[in-house]
């Protein structure tokens, strides 16, 4: 598998050469299919706008291969009116407008739980200009919306069921495009909001975890995405917030709130860097264990990972970093500058060996269940700086650690040094 994703290897093994085939011959794929899903990357361009050149390139290729009626489905996250641009590109290539429809079908899955999210979606959104193309999408998703999938032998369990199948919402293409951008921007906003509250909580000795529980119990708010920490990263939120802001600007709408969401997120990384600095005083020559490289747990994706940014800054400041991640080490080696100050360990305890401080940068389950006695024995100084709030400060304190986290009062051990024999 080119990516780390639960269930994907098993599904591929089951369906390969039966109901899924791979080809580099786009024309043959297009000829054989009724619906063509475009899922190419839409990265952030220099202006903040989404770079749609991959979408345009693939649409031009499709245009050359079209024969008979096709539904072209935008699965990539794209700015509003991309459906119109796809249509125009096809026209420019001389494709008969009667021979295709363009439908927006944004994807809401999360990396790490992509398969379950896809099979048990909160909703399926279909943005279509007419019933003919909407019906093609309805047929494609029928096993999920009709519930038949959930009764099938080997069906993966999740929140949907025969009684409560997936919901499908049909809108205009523009509305569907905006639903995706607005949803991601809103989730990013929730994260930035709780991070801003976390910064306030720290100054008044309040506990952001209690605050988040108290807020999240309000059913109008909900508990999800109220996790204070290092800030969001990944291949979606940063670029989608920027692209949505750009779209609003283009349409003469001042959506300043999105700028603030982004700024709070950037500041959050600086705040964490300063926490490391204030726990250790100086960084040159310090040995740091970095637990986590991926932008979040359960994935090997390091795109826009706050952990990667932070490690670069620590190296620049003269620290020596030993990193460990259960899945993202190979990818990280390709982007982190090779340095005699950067090492990779085969497990978290090896990373922590003789460390002046342990930094938790990704919310892998493995990092939430550390054997604290073993960790304490491994480190040089028992200092944990947790950018994901995976522990209760009291537990860490009782296990002998100085513990610094986000939105909670840091607990410092009066006596930080370990007995000399333990250090040796
Ligand atoms: N990753 C996610 O969690 C996620 C979730 C929802 C939506 N999305 C959206 O889905 C889109 C793809 O995201 P991703 O993370 O899979 O990106 P990715 O960069 O990992 O994958 C894109 C793929 O498109 C291929 N590609 C590029 N040009 C092509 C062409 N002309 N013909 C055929 N293939 C081509 C690339 O080789 C690459 O394999 C983006 O718009 C993203 O915003 C991603």
Coordinates of C-alpha atoms and ligand atoms in Angstrom, one line a residue:
X1 CA 0.0 0.0 0.0
X2 CA 1.3 3.4 -0.8
X3 CA -0.4 4.9 2.3
X4 CA -1.0 3.7 5.9
X5 CA -4.8 3.3 6.2
X6 CA -6.7 0.8 8.3
X7 CA -8.7 -1.8 6.4
X8 CA -7.4 -0.7 3.0
X9 CA -4.9 -3.6 2.5
X10 CA -7.6 -6.2 3.3
X11 CA -10.2 -4.6 1.0
X12 CA -7.7 -4.3 -1.8
X13 CA -6.7 -7.9 -1.5
X14 CA -10.4 -9.0 -1.5
X15 CA -11.4 -6.9 -4.6
X16 CA -8.3 -6.7 -6.7
X17 CA -8.8 -8.0 -10.2
X18 CA -12.5 -8.6 -9.3
X19 CA -14.2 -5.3 -8.8
X20 CA -11.3 -3.0 -9.0
X21 CA -8.7 -2.6 -11.7
X22 CA -5.8 -0.2 -12.1
X23 CA -4.6 1.4 -15.3
X24 CA -2.4 4.2 -16.5
X25 CA -4.4 4.2 -19.7
X26 CA -6.9 7.0 -18.9
X27 CA -8.7 6.6 -22.2
X28 CA -9.6 3.0 -21.7
X29 CA -10.8 3.7 -18.2
X30 CA -13.0 6.6 -19.4
X31 CA -14.5 4.5 -22.2
X32 CA -15.5 1.7 -19.9
X33 CA -17.1 3.8 -17.2
X34 CA -20.3 5.6 -16.7
X35 CA -19.0 7.9 -13.9
X36 CA -15.5 9.4 -13.7
X37 CA -14.4 10.5 -10.2
X38 CA -11.6 13.1 -10.2
X39 CA -9.7 12.8 -7.0
X40 CA -6.4 14.5 -7.9
X41 CA -4.6 16.9 -5.5
X42 CA -5.7 20.5 -5.1
X43 CA -2.8 21.9 -3.2
X44 CA -2.4 25.5 -2.0
X45 CA -1.0 27.9 -4.6
X46 CA 1.1 31.0 -3.8
X47 CA -1.9 33.3 -3.4
X48 CA -3.7 30.9 -1.0
X49 CA -6.0 29.9 -3.8
X50 CA -6.3 26.2 -4.6
X51 CA -3.9 25.1 -7.5
X52 CA -6.4 23.6 -9.9
X53 CA -3.8 22.7 -12.6
X54 CA -4.1 18.9 -11.8
X55 CA -7.9 19.1 -12.2
X56 CA -7.5 20.9 -15.5
X57 CA -4.9 18.5 -16.7
X58 CA -7.0 15.5 -16.0
X59 CA -10.2 17.1 -17.4
X60 CA -8.3 17.8 -20.7
X61 CA -7.3 14.2 -20.9
X62 CA -10.9 13.1 -20.2
X63 CA -12.1 15.4 -22.9
X64 CA -9.9 13.6 -25.5
X65 CA -11.3 10.2 -24.4
X66 CA -15.0 10.9 -23.9
X67 CA -17.5 8.8 -25.9
X68 CA -21.1 8.4 -24.9
X69 CA -22.8 10.0 -21.8
X70 CA -20.5 10.4 -18.8
X71 CA -20.9 11.8 -15.4
X72 CA -17.8 13.6 -14.3
X73 CA -17.6 13.7 -10.5
X74 CA -15.5 16.3 -8.6
X75 CA -14.3 14.3 -5.6
X76 CA -11.3 16.6 -5.0
X77 CA -11.9 19.5 -2.7
X78 CA -12.4 22.5 -5.0
X79 CA -13.5 26.1 -4.9
X80 CA -17.0 27.0 -5.8
X81 CA -17.6 27.2 -9.6
X82 CA -15.0 24.6 -10.4
X83 CA -17.9 22.5 -11.8
X84 CA -18.4 25.4 -14.2
X85 CA -14.8 25.5 -15.2
X86 CA -14.7 21.7 -15.8
X87 CA -17.7 22.2 -18.1
X88 CA -15.9 25.0 -20.0
X89 CA -12.7 23.0 -20.4
X90 CA -14.7 20.2 -21.9
X91 CA -16.5 22.6 -24.3
X92 CA -13.2 24.1 -25.4
X93 CA -12.0 20.7 -26.3
X94 CA -15.1 20.3 -28.5
X95 CA -17.0 17.8 -26.3
X96 CA -20.7 17.8 -27.0
X97 CA -22.5 19.3 -23.9
X98 CA -25.2 16.6 -24.2
X99 CA -22.6 13.9 -23.7
X100 CA -21.6 14.7 -20.1
X101 CA -22.7 16.2 -16.7
X102 CA -20.4 17.5 -14.0
X103 CA -21.4 16.7 -10.4
X104 CA -19.8 17.8 -7.2
X105 CA -19.5 15.0 -4.6
X106 CA -17.1 16.2 -1.9
X107 CA -15.4 13.8 0.3
X108 CA -15.5 14.1 4.1
X109 CA -13.4 11.1 5.2
X110 CA -10.6 11.6 7.7
X111 CA -7.2 10.0 7.2
X112 CA -6.7 7.2 9.6
X113 CA -10.4 6.3 9.6
X114 CA -11.0 6.8 5.9
X115 CA -12.6 3.5 5.1
X116 CA -15.1 3.5 8.0
X117 CA -15.9 7.2 7.3
X118 CA -16.5 6.4 3.7
X119 CA -18.8 3.4 4.4
X120 CA -20.5 5.0 7.3
X121 CA -20.7 8.6 6.3
X122 CA -22.5 11.3 8.4
X123 CA -23.8 12.4 5.0
X124 CA -23.2 12.0 1.3
X125 CA -23.5 15.3 -0.6
X126 CA -24.3 15.3 -4.3
X127 CA -24.3 18.7 -6.1
X128 CA -26.0 18.2 -9.5
X129 CA -27.6 20.4 -12.1
X130 CA -30.1 17.8 -13.2
X131 CA -31.9 14.6 -12.1
X132 CA -30.2 12.4 -14.7
X133 CA -26.7 12.9 -13.2
X134 CA -28.0 13.0 -9.6
X135 CA -29.6 9.6 -10.3
X136 CA -26.2 8.1 -11.4
X137 CA -24.7 9.1 -8.1
X138 CA -27.8 7.8 -6.2
X139 CA -27.3 4.4 -7.9
X140 CA -23.6 4.4 -7.0
X141 CA -24.3 5.1 -3.3
X142 CA -27.4 2.9 -3.1
X143 CA -25.7 0.1 -1.1
X144 CA -25.0 2.7 1.6
X145 CA -28.2 4.8 1.4
X146 CA -30.5 1.8 0.9
X147 CA -28.7 -0.1 3.7
X148 CA -27.9 -3.3 1.8
X149 CA -24.2 -3.0 2.5
X150 CA -24.6 -3.1 6.2
X151 CA -26.3 -6.5 6.0
X152 CA -23.6 -8.0 3.7
X153 CA -21.3 -10.6 5.0
X154 CA -17.9 -9.0 5.7
X155 CA -19.4 -5.5 6.0
X156 CA -17.2 -3.3 8.2
X157 CA -19.2 -2.2 11.3
X158 CA -19.7 1.4 12.1
X159 CA -22.4 3.9 13.0
X160 CA -24.7 3.2 10.0
X161 CA -27.0 0.2 9.8
X162 CA -29.8 -1.2 7.8
X163 CA -32.2 0.7 10.1
X164 CA -30.1 3.9 9.9
X165 CA -28.4 3.9 6.5
X166 CA -26.3 6.7 5.1
X167 CA -28.1 9.9 4.2
X168 CA -27.7 11.5 0.8
X169 CA -28.3 15.2 0.3
X170 CA -28.8 16.6 -3.3
X171 CA -28.0 20.2 -3.8
X172 CA -26.7 22.5 -6.6
X173 CA -23.1 22.0 -7.5
X174 CA -22.1 25.4 -6.1
X175 CA -23.7 24.6 -2.7
X176 CA -22.0 21.2 -2.6
X177 CA -18.6 22.8 -3.3
X178 CA -19.2 25.4 -0.5
X179 CA -20.5 22.7 1.9
X180 CA -17.0 21.0 1.7
X181 CA -15.0 24.2 2.1
X182 CA -17.3 25.6 4.8
X183 CA -17.3 22.3 6.8
X184 CA -13.5 22.1 6.8
X185 CA -13.2 25.8 7.7
X186 CA -15.7 25.3 10.5
X187 CA -13.8 22.3 12.0
X188 CA -10.5 24.3 11.8
X189 CA -12.3 27.2 13.5
X190 CA -13.4 24.9 16.4
X191 CA -9.8 23.8 16.9
X192 CA -8.5 27.4 16.8
X193 CA -11.3 28.5 19.1
X194 CA -10.4 25.9 21.8
X195 CA -6.7 26.7 21.4
X196 CA -7.4 30.4 22.0
X197 CA -9.5 29.4 25.1
X198 CA -6.6 27.1 26.2
X199 CA -4.2 30.0 26.1
X200 CA -6.6 32.0 28.3
X201 CA -7.1 29.0 30.6
X202 CA -3.4 28.7 31.3
X203 CA -3.2 32.3 32.6
X204 CA -6.0 31.8 35.2
X205 CA -5.1 28.3 36.4
X206 CA -8.1 26.7 34.7
X207 CA -8.1 23.3 32.9
X208 CA -8.9 23.3 29.2
X209 CA -9.8 19.6 29.3
X210 CA -12.5 20.3 31.9
X211 CA -13.6 23.4 29.9
X212 CA -13.8 21.3 26.7
X213 CA -15.9 18.7 28.4
X214 CA -18.2 21.3 29.9
X215 CA -18.6 23.0 26.5
X216 CA -18.9 19.8 24.5
X217 CA -21.8 18.5 26.7
X218 CA -23.9 21.2 25.2
X219 CA -25.5 19.4 22.3
X220 CA -25.4 22.6 20.2
X221 CA -21.6 22.6 20.5
X222 CA -20.6 18.9 20.7
X223 CA -17.4 17.5 22.0
X224 CA -15.5 16.8 18.8
X225 CA -12.8 19.0 17.5
X226 CA -12.5 20.7 20.9
X227 CA -9.1 19.2 21.5
X228 CA -6.5 21.9 22.5
X229 CA -3.0 21.2 21.3
X230 CA -0.3 22.1 18.9
X231 CA -2.7 23.2 16.2
X232 CA -4.1 21.6 13.2
X233 CA -2.1 20.4 10.2
X234 CA -2.5 17.9 7.4
X235 CA -3.2 18.2 3.8
X236 CA -6.7 19.6 4.1
X237 CA -7.4 22.2 6.9
X238 CA -4.6 24.6 6.2
X239 CA -5.1 24.7 2.4
X240 CA -8.9 24.6 2.6
X241 CA -9.1 27.5 5.0
X242 CA -6.8 29.5 2.8
X243 CA -8.7 28.5 -0.4
X244 CA -12.1 29.3 1.2
X245 CA -10.8 32.7 2.3
X246 CA -9.5 33.4 -1.2
X247 CA -12.8 32.4 -2.8
X248 CA -14.7 34.8 -0.4
X249 CA -12.2 37.6 -1.3
X250 CA -12.7 37.0 -5.0
X251 CA -16.5 37.4 -4.6
X252 CA -16.0 40.6 -2.6
X253 CA -16.9 39.0 0.8
X254 CA -14.7 39.9 3.8
X255 CA -14.4 36.6 5.6
X256 CA -11.8 38.0 8.1
X257 CA -12.7 35.2 10.6
X258 CA -10.8 32.7 8.5
X259 CA -7.6 34.8 8.7
X260 CA -7.9 34.7 12.4
X261 CA -8.4 30.9 12.4
X262 CA -5.2 30.6 10.5
X263 CA -3.3 33.1 12.6
X264 CA -4.3 31.4 15.9
X265 CA -3.1 28.1 14.4
X266 CA 0.3 29.5 13.5
X267 CA 0.7 31.1 16.9
X268 CA -0.1 27.9 18.6
X269 CA 3.1 26.3 17.2
X270 CA 5.1 29.3 18.5
X271 CA 3.5 29.0 21.9
X272 CA 4.5 25.3 22.0
X273 CA 8.1 26.1 21.0
X274 CA 8.2 28.7 23.8
X275 CA 6.9 26.1 26.2
X276 CA 9.9 23.8 25.3
X277 CA 12.2 26.8 25.7
X278 CA 10.9 27.8 29.0
X279 CA 11.0 24.2 30.4
X280 CA 14.6 23.8 29.3
X281 CA 15.9 27.4 29.4
X282 CA 18.3 26.9 26.5
X283 CA 18.2 24.4 23.6
X284 CA 21.7 24.2 22.2
X285 CA 23.1 20.8 23.0
X286 CA 19.9 19.5 24.6
X287 CA 18.7 16.0 23.7
X288 CA 15.0 15.9 22.9
X289 CA 12.8 13.0 22.2
X290 CA 10.1 13.8 19.6
X291 CA 7.2 11.4 19.9
X292 CA 5.2 11.7 16.7
X293 CA 5.9 13.0 13.2
X294 CA 2.5 12.5 11.5
X295 CA 0.0 15.4 11.6
X296 CA -2.3 13.2 13.7
X297 CA -2.4 9.7 14.9
X298 CA -3.3 6.6 12.8
X299 CA -1.8 8.0 9.6
X300 CA 1.6 8.3 8.0
X301 CA 0.7 11.7 6.4
X302 CA 3.2 14.4 7.4
X303 CA 1.8 17.1 5.1
X304 CA 1.7 20.4 7.1
X305 CA 2.5 18.4 10.2
X306 CA 3.1 20.7 13.2
X307 CA 5.5 18.1 14.5
X308 CA 7.7 18.4 11.4
X309 CA 7.7 22.3 11.7
X310 CA 8.6 22.1 15.4
X311 CA 11.5 19.6 14.9
X312 CA 12.9 21.9 12.2
X313 CA 12.9 24.8 14.6
X314 CA 14.4 22.7 17.4
X315 CA 17.2 21.6 15.1
X316 CA 17.8 25.2 14.0
X317 CA 18.0 26.2 17.7
X318 CA 20.8 23.7 18.2
X319 CA 19.0 20.8 19.9
X320 CA 19.6 17.2 19.1
X321 CA 16.3 15.4 18.3
X322 CA 15.6 11.7 18.4
X323 CA 12.2 11.1 16.7
X324 CA 9.9 8.1 16.7
X325 CA 6.6 7.6 15.0
X326 CA 4.7 4.3 14.5
X327 CA 4.1 4.9 10.8
X328 CA 5.5 8.2 9.5
X329 CA 9.3 7.8 9.8
X330 CA 10.1 7.0 6.2
X331 CA 8.1 9.9 4.9
X332 CA 9.7 12.2 7.4
X333 CA 13.2 11.2 6.4
X334 CA 12.4 12.5 2.9
X335 CA 11.4 16.0 4.2
X336 CA 13.5 16.6 7.4
X337 CA 17.0 17.9 6.6
X338 CA 19.6 15.1 7.1
X339 CA 21.6 16.2 10.1
X340 CA 24.0 14.6 12.7
X341 CA 21.6 16.2 15.2
X342 CA 18.6 14.3 14.0
X343 CA 18.1 10.6 14.8
X344 CA 15.3 8.1 14.4
X345 CA 14.5 5.5 17.1
X346 CA 12.8 2.1 16.7
X347 CA 10.5 2.7 19.6
X348 CA 9.5 5.5 22.0
X349 CA 11.6 4.3 24.9
X350 CA 14.7 4.2 22.7
X351 CA 13.8 7.7 21.5
X352 CA 13.6 8.9 25.1
X353 CA 16.9 7.4 26.2
X354 CA 19.0 10.0 28.0
X355 CA 16.6 12.7 26.8
X356 CA 16.6 16.1 28.6
X357 CA 12.8 16.2 27.7
X358 CA 10.2 14.1 25.9
X359 CA 7.9 16.0 23.5
X360 CA 4.6 14.5 22.6
X361 CA 3.7 15.9 19.2
X362 CA 1.1 13.4 17.7
X363 CA -1.9 11.9 19.3
X364 CA -1.1 8.2 18.5
X365 CA -2.8 5.8 21.0
X366 CA 0.6 4.3 21.7
X367 CA 1.7 7.7 23.2
X368 CA -1.3 7.8 25.5
X369 CA -0.4 4.5 27.1
X370 CA 3.2 4.9 27.8
X371 CA 4.8 2.8 30.6
X372 CA 5.7 5.8 32.7
X373 CA 8.0 3.9 35.0
X374 CA 10.0 2.7 32.0
X375 CA 10.0 6.1 30.5
X376 CA 11.2 7.7 33.7
X377 CA 14.1 5.1 33.8
X378 CA 15.0 5.9 30.2
X379 CA 15.2 9.7 30.3
X380 CA 18.0 11.9 31.7
X381 CA 15.5 14.3 33.2
X382 CA 11.9 13.4 33.7
X383 CA 10.3 16.3 31.7
X384 CA 7.4 15.7 29.4
X385 CA 6.1 18.5 27.2
X386 CA 2.8 17.3 25.8
X387 CA 1.4 19.1 22.7
X388 CA -1.6 16.7 22.6
X389 CA -2.8 16.7 26.3
X390 CA -2.6 12.9 26.4
X391 CA -2.1 12.7 30.2
X392 CA -3.6 14.0 33.4
X393 CA -1.2 16.4 35.0
X394 CA -1.7 14.8 38.4
X395 CA -0.8 11.3 37.1
X396 CA 2.4 12.6 35.4
X397 CA 3.3 14.5 38.6
X398 CA 2.8 11.4 40.7
X399 CA 5.0 9.4 38.3
X400 CA 7.8 11.9 39.0
X401 CA 7.5 14.0 35.8
X402 CA 7.6 17.7 35.3
X403 CA 4.7 18.0 32.9
X404 CA 3.9 20.8 30.6
X405 CA 0.8 20.6 28.4
X406 CA -1.6 22.9 26.6
X407 CA -4.3 25.0 28.5
X408 CA -3.4 23.5 31.9
X409 CA -1.1 24.6 34.6
X410 CA 2.3 23.0 34.3
X411 CA 3.4 20.8 37.2
X412 CA 7.1 21.1 38.1
X413 CA 8.8 18.6 40.2
X414 CA 10.7 20.4 43.0
X415 CA 13.5 17.9 42.6
X416 CA 14.0 17.2 38.9
X417 CA 17.3 15.3 39.0
X418 CA 17.2 11.6 39.2
X419 CA 19.3 9.7 41.7
X420 CA 22.8 9.7 40.3
X421 CA 22.8 5.9 39.9
X422 CA 19.8 6.2 37.7
X423 CA 21.4 8.8 35.5
X424 CA 24.5 6.6 35.1
Ligands
LIG1 N1 -6.6 13.3 2.2 C1 -7.8 13.5 2.8 O1 -8.0 13.2 3.9 C2 -8.9 14.1 2.0 C3 -10.2 14.2 2.5 C4 -11.2 14.8 1.8 C5 -10.9 15.4 0.6 N2 -9.6 15.3 0.1 C6 -9.3 16.0 -1.2 O2 -9.1 15.0 -2.1 C7 -8.1 15.4 -3.1 C8 -6.9 14.5 -3.1 O3 -6.3 14.5 -1.8 P1 -5.2 13.4 -1.5 O4 -4.8 13.6 -0.1 O5 -5.6 12.0 -1.9 O6 -4.0 13.9 -2.4 P2 -2.8 13.1 -3.0 O7 -1.8 14.1 -3.4 O8 -2.3 12.1 -1.9 O9 -3.3 12.2 -4.2 C9 -3.6 12.8 -5.4 C10 -3.3 11.8 -6.5 O10 -3.7 12.4 -7.8 C11 -2.8 11.9 -8.8 N3 -2.9 12.7 -10.0 C12 -2.4 14.0 -10.1 N4 -2.7 14.4 -11.4 C13 -3.2 13.4 -12.1 C14 -3.7 13.2 -13.4 N5 -3.6 14.1 -14.3 N6 -4.2 12.0 -13.7 C15 -4.4 11.0 -12.8 N7 -3.9 11.1 -11.5 C16 -3.4 12.3 -11.2 C17 -1.5 12.0 -8.0 O11 -0.5 11.1 -8.7 C18 -1.9 11.5 -6.6 O12 -1.7 10.1 -6.5 C19 -7.7 16.8 -2.6 O13 -8.5 17.8 -3.3 C20 -8.1 16.8 -1.2 O14 -8.4 18.1 -0.7 C21 -8.6 14.7 0.8

